[in-house]
């Protein structure tokens, strides 16, 4: 059974290879092949899951060693896989949601002539992400990490003819690179500290290493997570990544790739547990991003960018939970899975709306769509209820647990984190309600598109609707299923679980959460439900304008890094040009000038040569006299 | 002159040295600074005569006479002959063509001179023994020299003789111009002139229809035009041919003016007298 | 007066002759300056012979004179033949070997 682990990755990888190298003859059938192989991966995952359930809780980790990658003494770099409960969760999420997105893309990308390549890239992504979560050492994880980065770049910039898409892809890659530096430094530090990369030895000996080294490793891992998961300060690429097709946004930038950072932190739990300072920084980053993303999401009129801000904020929740230590790891993963369901569902719904509205993304030009796209409305609505934490739906269970865990941290830290998470919940409710109201309710504010065609909103084809429905089911039921089938006990052997010191009871936290949600919904209703929504965005307050510009992150990056980098480059060019080249050219010019002057000595006149001889004689006599005198 | 002292010379010799030494230096300076080569040669001759006197003063009697006879008399005259042969050329201008040559020459010369003076001053010179004993050893300066030449330095003497002969033969060879063809007769020369289209009739004899005795006034040809060929080429090259054609006209004009004045005065007197 | 002054005079004449070689362009005058230098050397030899009290210095001066005569003969012959072909006695004419 263990030998099947490699097949999980091999299937989509094969699909990617065939589709990308196969050529135009596969254009008619390529998408079916891609979807099939993704489904194969999911089925194998289910089989492995069933097998894992049959074992006892301590025996659930499966290993498979494929081959030795770098056979160097003292450098343990193998291609080997580890499938434990944590990886299993991710495998099911990735292959499951991935397959649904493949099905959705069949319909969504029907009119695109490069659809075969799209499916090739999607398969590549699934393979790389599975490699990331199945690796049993950090070096192989890095391989998968880079692979998903590559797939993200290819997919964001899929519509290559659009300069904005190409730029967004580059931006995503560059910002991710900054995070990748963190991961490579962490791996190097691990090697010098532990002498190996494999999870087993590293995590087992984490308890005995000095705290300073572990803090450094932990901070570097956090940097990597910030890059991949779009946390502050490396979050600027996520909004621009919405340039890619909607299935890409759903799969990569909602459900799976952006959660890789959370996976990294939870996998390295033992390292963080032994370095409390790093953990504190993790929680701070999570808390800041939580609010940052929420505020940005409130001001965006582009439906996809609003959902991107929401993703940023929800991942902030997960990172915050991961930073809380053993009291939060399980809930971070739980929220990750439920978020995967409802966020993917919300994105697919947005794609469906865009599909019907001539690819218009500005919510100010929507309005009253619930009558025209009922199924979309229902699935989107269920996702909406899940994300705001409506009692009973999945988001309620997972988010509520995170808020409880935040309070349970204890001390002032606990109060602050708890307050922040509650505030975040309020703002989440506000902006999601805003999206719902602007899109599906109110008057029709539809505008003709650039060619003068009025929009004809209609329900999407079956290939798009079925995945949305399935994801909506997951959004509704997921939380309850996790809660009542013992998700905590499922994950506990891997991550550990602690209760913490809750200052207030769980019921009080739940009540507060619900109250806060109602306040948020109410405020949004007052603002957008009662009053007509203007088609042209009003100027807005200072905070609104700043939030529209992503809270000035891009401007900051430009002013500090781009301008600074340009100045540095210019000064280096100056040094190279005038100093280095100057030395070389100056030497050449000097030699040339010297030779030019020396050449005048040979002017052909006997008398000049006589002067030289006479002078030379004088020098010789002087030398002789001096020698005598000395 | 017989008792040549050791370290200090007699006052007579001292006086002679300082006066004639100055003359020698002045002569040398004039040699290098004179514009005309002839003047340089003459100044050098003067310096050499002064040097001959110094040789005599130092007890080298034979050498002093030989200096005058051979060096000044033969060699410097040879120089003068060649200078006259070569004549006046552009090389005589004192304008310096090579940039910085004068400065460099002066600097090197100064440095060299200072070094020599320092070297001589530093030298550990023995006492001046004087030539009294040496000259008396074989009964005279000439005998003494002969004794040395034909015993100690006989090889050098022989070789120098050979050198002299070689030099004479060489000089002869260098300057000999042998006529390779038979000399052309007058008829052949005339035919050549016709072929080249050059001046056909023979050159005018000097002073033909000369109106002046002066060497720089050209004589007139049969048709009245002045012929520059009648003036020697040296003056022609220098551009010192005098043109006096205007003088007669000037005389005539003066005569006319005087006559008109006179006639004019006569008429006015007549008018006034009427 | 110390007879060493003759040596100083010889040195001075030699230097003047050397400077003359460098300054003048007429080949004949250059040659004359060379003769001046040789004469200065002869004076030095004669003074040394007086200093040592033997006639060897005079012998050398004698031979110098002979060789100088031979040299003048050949040198002037060369100058004359060069003048015949080039019609110029300038030392600066031979300036083809320049960069």
Short mmCIF file of N, CA and C in Angstrom, two decimals, chain B residues 54-186:
data_model
loop_
_atom_site.label_atom_id
_atom_site.label_comp_id
_atom_site.label_asym_id
_atom_site.label_seq_id
_atom_site.Cartn_x
_atom_site.Cartn_y
_atom_site.Cartn_z
N UNK B 54 100.27 76.56 -25.02
CA UNK B 54 100.19 75.85 -23.74
C UNK B 54 101.04 74.60 -23.74
N UNK B 55 101.07 73.92 -24.90
CA UNK B 55 101.92 72.74 -24.96
C UNK B 55 103.37 73.12 -24.71
N UNK B 56 103.78 74.21 -25.38
CA UNK B 56 105.15 74.65 -25.18
C UNK B 56 105.41 75.01 -23.73
N UNK B 57 104.43 75.65 -23.11
CA UNK B 57 104.61 76.05 -21.71
C UNK B 57 104.73 74.83 -20.81
N UNK B 58 104.07 73.73 -21.20
CA UNK B 58 104.09 72.54 -20.36
C UNK B 58 105.27 71.65 -20.63
N UNK B 59 106.16 72.03 -21.50
CA UNK B 59 107.36 71.24 -21.74
C UNK B 59 107.22 70.29 -22.89
N UNK B 60 106.13 70.35 -23.64
CA UNK B 60 106.00 69.48 -24.80
C UNK B 60 106.36 70.29 -26.02
N UNK B 61 107.66 70.44 -26.24
CA UNK B 61 108.12 71.35 -27.30
C UNK B 61 107.77 70.82 -28.66
N UNK B 62 108.09 69.54 -28.88
CA UNK B 62 107.82 68.96 -30.18
C UNK B 62 106.34 69.04 -30.49
N UNK B 63 105.56 68.70 -29.51
CA UNK B 63 104.12 68.65 -29.73
C UNK B 63 103.56 70.04 -30.02
N UNK B 64 104.08 71.02 -29.38
CA UNK B 64 103.59 72.37 -29.64
C UNK B 64 103.83 72.79 -31.07
N UNK B 65 105.06 72.51 -31.57
CA UNK B 65 105.33 72.90 -32.96
C UNK B 65 104.47 72.08 -33.91
N UNK B 66 104.35 70.82 -33.61
CA UNK B 66 103.54 69.95 -34.48
C UNK B 66 102.10 70.43 -34.48
N UNK B 67 101.65 70.91 -33.37
CA UNK B 67 100.27 71.41 -33.30
C UNK B 67 100.09 72.55 -34.29
N UNK B 68 101.04 73.45 -34.30
CA UNK B 68 100.88 74.58 -35.21
C UNK B 68 101.01 74.12 -36.65
N UNK B 69 101.99 73.31 -36.90
CA UNK B 69 102.24 72.94 -38.29
C UNK B 69 101.14 72.05 -38.82
N UNK B 70 100.86 70.98 -38.12
CA UNK B 70 99.92 69.99 -38.63
C UNK B 70 98.47 70.42 -38.39
N UNK B 71 98.19 70.67 -37.17
CA UNK B 71 96.78 70.90 -36.82
C UNK B 71 96.30 72.22 -37.41
N UNK B 72 96.91 73.28 -36.95
CA UNK B 72 96.42 74.58 -37.43
C UNK B 72 96.74 74.77 -38.90
N UNK B 73 97.98 74.43 -39.28
CA UNK B 73 98.37 74.72 -40.65
C UNK B 73 97.72 73.82 -41.66
N UNK B 74 97.65 72.53 -41.40
CA UNK B 74 97.12 71.62 -42.41
C UNK B 74 95.65 71.35 -42.23
N UNK B 75 95.32 70.92 -41.05
CA UNK B 75 93.93 70.45 -40.86
C UNK B 75 92.95 71.61 -40.95
N UNK B 76 93.21 72.69 -40.29
CA UNK B 76 92.26 73.79 -40.35
C UNK B 76 92.18 74.38 -41.74
N UNK B 77 93.29 74.37 -42.48
CA UNK B 77 93.23 74.88 -43.85
C UNK B 77 92.39 73.97 -44.70
N UNK B 78 92.55 72.65 -44.44
CA UNK B 78 91.69 71.69 -45.13
C UNK B 78 90.22 72.00 -44.88
N UNK B 79 89.92 72.31 -43.66
CA UNK B 79 88.54 72.68 -43.32
C UNK B 79 88.10 73.90 -44.13
N UNK B 80 88.97 74.86 -44.20
CA UNK B 80 88.59 76.09 -44.91
C UNK B 80 88.36 75.82 -46.38
N UNK B 81 89.19 74.95 -46.96
CA UNK B 81 88.99 74.64 -48.38
C UNK B 81 87.62 74.01 -48.59
N UNK B 82 87.30 73.07 -47.73
CA UNK B 82 86.00 72.39 -47.90
C UNK B 82 84.86 73.36 -47.69
N UNK B 83 85.00 74.26 -46.73
CA UNK B 83 83.94 75.25 -46.52
C UNK B 83 83.73 76.07 -47.77
N UNK B 84 84.83 76.44 -48.37
CA UNK B 84 84.68 77.25 -49.59
C UNK B 84 84.09 76.42 -50.70
N UNK B 85 84.44 75.13 -50.75
CA UNK B 85 83.90 74.26 -51.78
C UNK B 85 82.38 74.13 -51.63
N UNK B 86 81.96 73.93 -50.39
CA UNK B 86 80.54 73.71 -50.14
C UNK B 86 79.75 74.98 -50.35
N UNK B 87 80.31 76.09 -49.92
CA UNK B 87 79.65 77.36 -50.21
C UNK B 87 78.56 77.69 -49.21
N UNK B 88 77.76 78.64 -49.61
CA UNK B 88 76.71 79.15 -48.72
C UNK B 88 75.48 78.25 -48.84
N UNK B 89 75.06 77.67 -47.75
CA UNK B 89 73.85 76.82 -47.81
C UNK B 89 72.89 77.20 -46.70
N UNK B 90 71.74 76.60 -46.75
CA UNK B 90 70.72 76.90 -45.74
C UNK B 90 71.11 76.39 -44.38
N UNK B 91 72.09 75.49 -44.33
CA UNK B 91 72.48 74.93 -43.04
C UNK B 91 73.13 75.98 -42.16
N UNK B 92 73.40 77.14 -42.71
CA UNK B 92 74.07 78.14 -41.93
C UNK B 92 73.12 78.96 -41.07
N UNK B 93 71.83 78.79 -41.25
CA UNK B 93 70.94 79.61 -40.43
C UNK B 93 71.00 79.12 -39.00
N UNK B 94 70.95 80.03 -38.08
CA UNK B 94 71.07 79.66 -36.68
C UNK B 94 69.73 79.32 -36.03
N UNK B 95 68.66 79.30 -36.84
CA UNK B 95 67.35 78.98 -36.27
C UNK B 95 67.31 77.49 -35.93
N UNK B 96 66.87 77.18 -34.77
CA UNK B 96 66.85 75.79 -34.33
C UNK B 96 65.55 75.12 -34.76
N UNK B 97 65.67 73.96 -35.41
CA UNK B 97 64.46 73.31 -35.92
C UNK B 97 63.90 72.26 -34.97
N UNK B 98 64.75 71.64 -34.19
CA UNK B 98 64.25 70.59 -33.29
C UNK B 98 63.83 71.23 -31.99
N UNK B 99 62.61 70.91 -31.56
CA UNK B 99 62.08 71.54 -30.37
C UNK B 99 62.86 71.13 -29.13
N UNK B 100 63.23 72.11 -28.37
CA UNK B 100 63.85 71.82 -27.08
C UNK B 100 65.29 71.38 -27.17
N UNK B 101 65.86 71.35 -28.38
CA UNK B 101 67.22 70.87 -28.55
C UNK B 101 68.19 71.75 -27.77
N UNK B 102 68.01 73.08 -27.88
CA UNK B 102 68.94 74.01 -27.23
C UNK B 102 68.91 73.83 -25.73
N UNK B 103 67.72 73.68 -25.17
CA UNK B 103 67.61 73.53 -23.73
C UNK B 103 68.29 72.26 -23.27
N UNK B 104 67.97 71.20 -23.98
CA UNK B 104 68.55 69.92 -23.59
C UNK B 104 70.06 69.95 -23.72
N UNK B 105 70.54 70.55 -24.83
CA UNK B 105 71.99 70.60 -25.03
C UNK B 105 72.64 71.40 -23.92
N UNK B 106 72.02 72.54 -23.58
CA UNK B 106 72.59 73.37 -22.52
C UNK B 106 72.60 72.63 -21.20
N UNK B 107 71.46 71.96 -20.92
CA UNK B 107 71.37 71.25 -19.64
C UNK B 107 72.40 70.14 -19.56
N UNK B 108 72.46 69.35 -20.65
CA UNK B 108 73.42 68.25 -20.64
C UNK B 108 74.84 68.78 -20.54
N UNK B 109 75.10 69.84 -21.29
CA UNK B 109 76.45 70.38 -21.25
C UNK B 109 76.81 70.87 -19.85
N UNK B 110 75.90 71.58 -19.25
CA UNK B 110 76.13 72.09 -17.91
C UNK B 110 76.38 70.95 -16.93
N UNK B 111 75.50 69.96 -17.01
CA UNK B 111 75.65 68.83 -16.12
C UNK B 111 76.97 68.11 -16.34
N UNK B 112 77.28 67.90 -17.59
CA UNK B 112 78.51 67.20 -17.91
C UNK B 112 79.72 67.98 -17.41
N UNK B 113 79.66 69.29 -17.66
CA UNK B 113 80.78 70.12 -17.23
C UNK B 113 80.96 70.08 -15.71
N UNK B 114 79.83 70.20 -15.02
CA UNK B 114 79.90 70.15 -13.56
C UNK B 114 80.49 68.83 -13.09
N UNK B 115 80.07 67.74 -13.75
CA UNK B 115 80.58 66.43 -13.36
C UNK B 115 82.07 66.33 -13.58
N UNK B 116 82.53 66.84 -14.75
CA UNK B 116 83.96 66.76 -15.03
C UNK B 116 84.75 67.56 -14.00
N UNK B 117 84.25 68.75 -13.73
CA UNK B 117 84.95 69.58 -12.76
C UNK B 117 84.98 68.89 -11.40
N UNK B 118 83.86 68.31 -11.02
CA UNK B 118 83.82 67.61 -9.74
C UNK B 118 84.77 66.43 -9.73
N UNK B 119 84.79 65.71 -10.87
CA UNK B 119 85.68 64.57 -10.95
C UNK B 119 87.15 64.96 -10.83
N UNK B 120 87.49 66.03 -11.54
CA UNK B 120 88.89 66.47 -11.48
C UNK B 120 89.21 66.97 -10.08
N UNK B 121 88.25 67.70 -9.50
CA UNK B 121 88.51 68.21 -8.17
C UNK B 121 88.69 67.10 -7.15
N UNK B 122 87.92 66.01 -7.36
CA UNK B 122 87.97 64.89 -6.43
C UNK B 122 89.19 64.03 -6.61
N UNK B 123 89.81 64.14 -7.82
CA UNK B 123 90.84 63.16 -8.14
C UNK B 123 92.05 63.32 -7.22
N UNK B 124 92.61 62.17 -6.91
CA UNK B 124 93.80 62.21 -6.04
C UNK B 124 95.02 62.38 -6.93
N UNK B 125 95.34 63.61 -7.20
CA UNK B 125 96.45 63.87 -8.12
C UNK B 125 97.77 63.94 -7.35
N UNK B 126 98.75 63.36 -7.98
CA UNK B 126 100.06 63.41 -7.31
C UNK B 126 100.70 64.78 -7.51
N UNK B 127 101.82 64.91 -6.97
CA UNK B 127 102.54 66.17 -7.15
C UNK B 127 102.99 66.27 -8.58
N UNK B 128 103.03 67.49 -9.07
CA UNK B 128 103.48 67.68 -10.45
C UNK B 128 105.00 67.55 -10.51
N UNK B 129 105.44 66.48 -11.17
CA UNK B 129 106.88 66.22 -11.16
C UNK B 129 107.64 67.14 -12.10
N UNK B 130 106.94 67.59 -13.13
CA UNK B 130 107.64 68.44 -14.09
C UNK B 130 108.42 67.60 -15.09
N UNK B 131 108.70 68.21 -16.24
CA UNK B 131 109.31 67.46 -17.33
C UNK B 131 110.83 67.70 -17.47
N UNK B 132 111.38 68.34 -16.49
CA UNK B 132 112.80 68.66 -16.62
C UNK B 132 113.64 67.40 -16.77
N UNK B 133 113.41 66.44 -15.87
CA UNK B 133 114.19 65.21 -15.91
C UNK B 133 113.90 64.41 -17.15
N UNK B 134 112.60 64.34 -17.51
CA UNK B 134 112.23 63.51 -18.66
C UNK B 134 112.83 64.05 -19.94
N UNK B 135 112.77 65.37 -20.07
CA UNK B 135 113.34 65.96 -21.29
C UNK B 135 114.84 65.80 -21.35
N UNK B 136 115.47 65.80 -20.18
CA UNK B 136 116.95 65.70 -20.17
C UNK B 136 117.44 64.29 -20.28
N UNK B 137 116.51 63.32 -20.10
CA UNK B 137 116.94 61.91 -20.01
C UNK B 137 117.65 61.46 -21.28
N UNK B 138 117.07 61.82 -22.41
CA UNK B 138 117.70 61.37 -23.65
C UNK B 138 118.35 62.53 -24.38
N UNK B 139 118.44 63.62 -23.72
CA UNK B 139 119.07 64.79 -24.35
C UNK B 139 118.11 65.58 -25.19
N UNK B 140 117.00 65.89 -24.66
CA UNK B 140 116.09 66.74 -25.43
C UNK B 140 114.72 66.10 -25.52
N UNK B 141 113.72 66.94 -25.84
CA UNK B 141 112.34 66.45 -25.89
C UNK B 141 112.12 65.53 -27.09
N UNK B 142 112.64 65.95 -28.21
CA UNK B 142 112.43 65.16 -29.43
C UNK B 142 113.08 63.79 -29.29
N UNK B 143 114.33 63.82 -28.75
CA UNK B 143 115.01 62.52 -28.59
C UNK B 143 114.24 61.62 -27.64
N UNK B 144 113.76 62.23 -26.60
CA UNK B 144 112.99 61.44 -25.62
C UNK B 144 111.75 60.82 -26.26
N UNK B 145 111.04 61.63 -27.05
CA UNK B 145 109.85 61.09 -27.72
C UNK B 145 110.22 59.98 -28.67
N UNK B 146 111.30 60.21 -29.42
CA UNK B 146 111.71 59.19 -30.37
C UNK B 146 112.06 57.90 -29.67
N UNK B 147 112.76 58.05 -28.55
CA UNK B 147 113.13 56.84 -27.82
C UNK B 147 111.89 56.05 -27.45
N UNK B 148 110.85 56.74 -27.04
CA UNK B 148 109.63 56.02 -26.64
C UNK B 148 108.90 55.45 -27.85
N UNK B 149 108.82 56.27 -28.90
CA UNK B 149 108.00 55.81 -30.04
C UNK B 149 108.59 54.54 -30.61
N UNK B 150 109.89 54.52 -30.78
CA UNK B 150 110.46 53.40 -31.52
C UNK B 150 110.80 52.22 -30.66
N UNK B 151 110.56 52.34 -29.39
CA UNK B 151 110.75 51.16 -28.54
C UNK B 151 109.46 50.69 -27.92
N UNK B 152 108.90 51.57 -27.10
CA UNK B 152 107.73 51.09 -26.35
C UNK B 152 106.48 51.08 -27.21
N UNK B 153 106.36 52.06 -28.07
CA UNK B 153 105.09 52.21 -28.81
C UNK B 153 105.28 51.95 -30.29
N UNK B 154 106.20 51.05 -30.63
CA UNK B 154 106.50 50.89 -32.05
C UNK B 154 105.32 50.27 -32.79
N UNK B 155 104.61 49.38 -32.15
CA UNK B 155 103.46 48.77 -32.82
C UNK B 155 102.38 49.81 -33.11
N UNK B 156 102.13 50.62 -32.11
CA UNK B 156 101.13 51.67 -32.33
C UNK B 156 101.57 52.57 -33.47
N UNK B 157 102.83 52.84 -33.53
CA UNK B 157 103.37 53.69 -34.58
C UNK B 157 103.15 53.08 -35.95
N UNK B 158 103.44 51.78 -36.05
CA UNK B 158 103.29 51.13 -37.35
C UNK B 158 101.84 51.13 -37.78
N UNK B 159 101.02 50.80 -36.85
CA UNK B 159 99.59 50.71 -37.18
C UNK B 159 99.04 52.08 -37.54
N UNK B 160 99.47 53.07 -36.85
CA UNK B 160 99.01 54.42 -37.18
C UNK B 160 99.46 54.81 -38.57
N UNK B 161 100.66 54.40 -38.93
CA UNK B 161 101.10 54.65 -40.29
C UNK B 161 100.18 54.01 -41.31
N UNK B 162 99.90 52.75 -41.03
CA UNK B 162 98.97 52.07 -41.95
C UNK B 162 97.65 52.80 -42.02
N UNK B 163 97.22 53.26 -40.87
CA UNK B 163 95.95 54.00 -40.84
C UNK B 163 96.02 55.23 -41.72
N UNK B 164 97.10 55.94 -41.65
CA UNK B 164 97.23 57.17 -42.46
C UNK B 164 97.13 56.85 -43.93
N UNK B 165 97.86 55.81 -44.32
CA UNK B 165 97.82 55.46 -45.74
C UNK B 165 96.41 55.10 -46.14
N UNK B 166 95.75 54.30 -45.33
CA UNK B 166 94.39 53.90 -45.64
C UNK B 166 93.48 55.12 -45.75
N UNK B 167 93.69 56.06 -44.85
CA UNK B 167 92.85 57.24 -44.87
C UNK B 167 93.04 58.02 -46.16
N UNK B 168 94.28 58.17 -46.58
CA UNK B 168 94.52 58.92 -47.82
C UNK B 168 93.89 58.24 -49.00
N UNK B 169 94.13 56.92 -49.07
CA UNK B 169 93.53 56.19 -50.18
C UNK B 169 92.02 56.30 -50.14
N UNK B 170 91.48 56.18 -48.99
CA UNK B 170 90.03 56.26 -48.85
C UNK B 170 89.51 57.61 -49.28
N UNK B 171 90.19 58.66 -48.86
CA UNK B 171 89.73 59.99 -49.24
C UNK B 171 89.76 60.15 -50.75
N UNK B 172 90.82 59.62 -51.33
CA UNK B 172 90.91 59.73 -52.78
C UNK B 172 89.76 59.01 -53.44
N UNK B 173 89.48 57.84 -52.95
CA UNK B 173 88.41 57.06 -53.54
C UNK B 173 87.06 57.75 -53.40
N UNK B 174 86.84 58.36 -52.25
CA UNK B 174 85.52 58.95 -52.01
C UNK B 174 85.26 60.13 -52.91
N UNK B 175 86.33 60.89 -53.20
CA UNK B 175 86.08 62.12 -53.93
C UNK B 175 86.42 62.03 -55.40
N UNK B 176 86.91 60.89 -55.78
CA UNK B 176 87.31 60.77 -57.18
C UNK B 176 86.08 60.65 -58.04
N UNK B 177 86.07 61.45 -59.08
CA UNK B 177 84.97 61.32 -60.03
C UNK B 177 85.58 60.99 -61.36
N UNK B 178 85.31 59.82 -61.81
CA UNK B 178 85.91 59.42 -63.07
C UNK B 178 84.91 59.65 -64.17
N UNK B 179 85.43 60.19 -65.22
CA UNK B 179 84.56 60.40 -66.39
C UNK B 179 84.29 59.05 -66.99
N UNK B 180 83.03 58.69 -67.01
CA UNK B 180 82.70 57.37 -67.57
C UNK B 180 82.47 57.44 -69.06
N UNK B 181 82.08 58.65 -69.57
CA UNK B 181 81.89 58.76 -71.01
C UNK B 181 82.89 59.77 -71.55
N UNK B 182 83.06 59.71 -72.85
CA UNK B 182 83.93 60.68 -73.53
C UNK B 182 83.26 62.06 -73.38
N UNK B 183 84.09 63.13 -73.23
CA UNK B 183 83.55 64.48 -73.10
C UNK B 183 82.82 64.86 -74.38
N UNK B 184 81.70 65.53 -74.22
CA UNK B 184 80.92 65.87 -75.42
C UNK B 184 81.54 67.06 -76.10
N UNK B 185 81.55 67.01 -77.46
CA UNK B 185 82.11 68.14 -78.22
C UNK B 185 81.11 69.29 -78.20
N UNK B 186 81.56 70.45 -78.73
CA UNK B 186 80.69 71.61 -78.73
C UNK B 186 79.47 71.38 -79.60
#
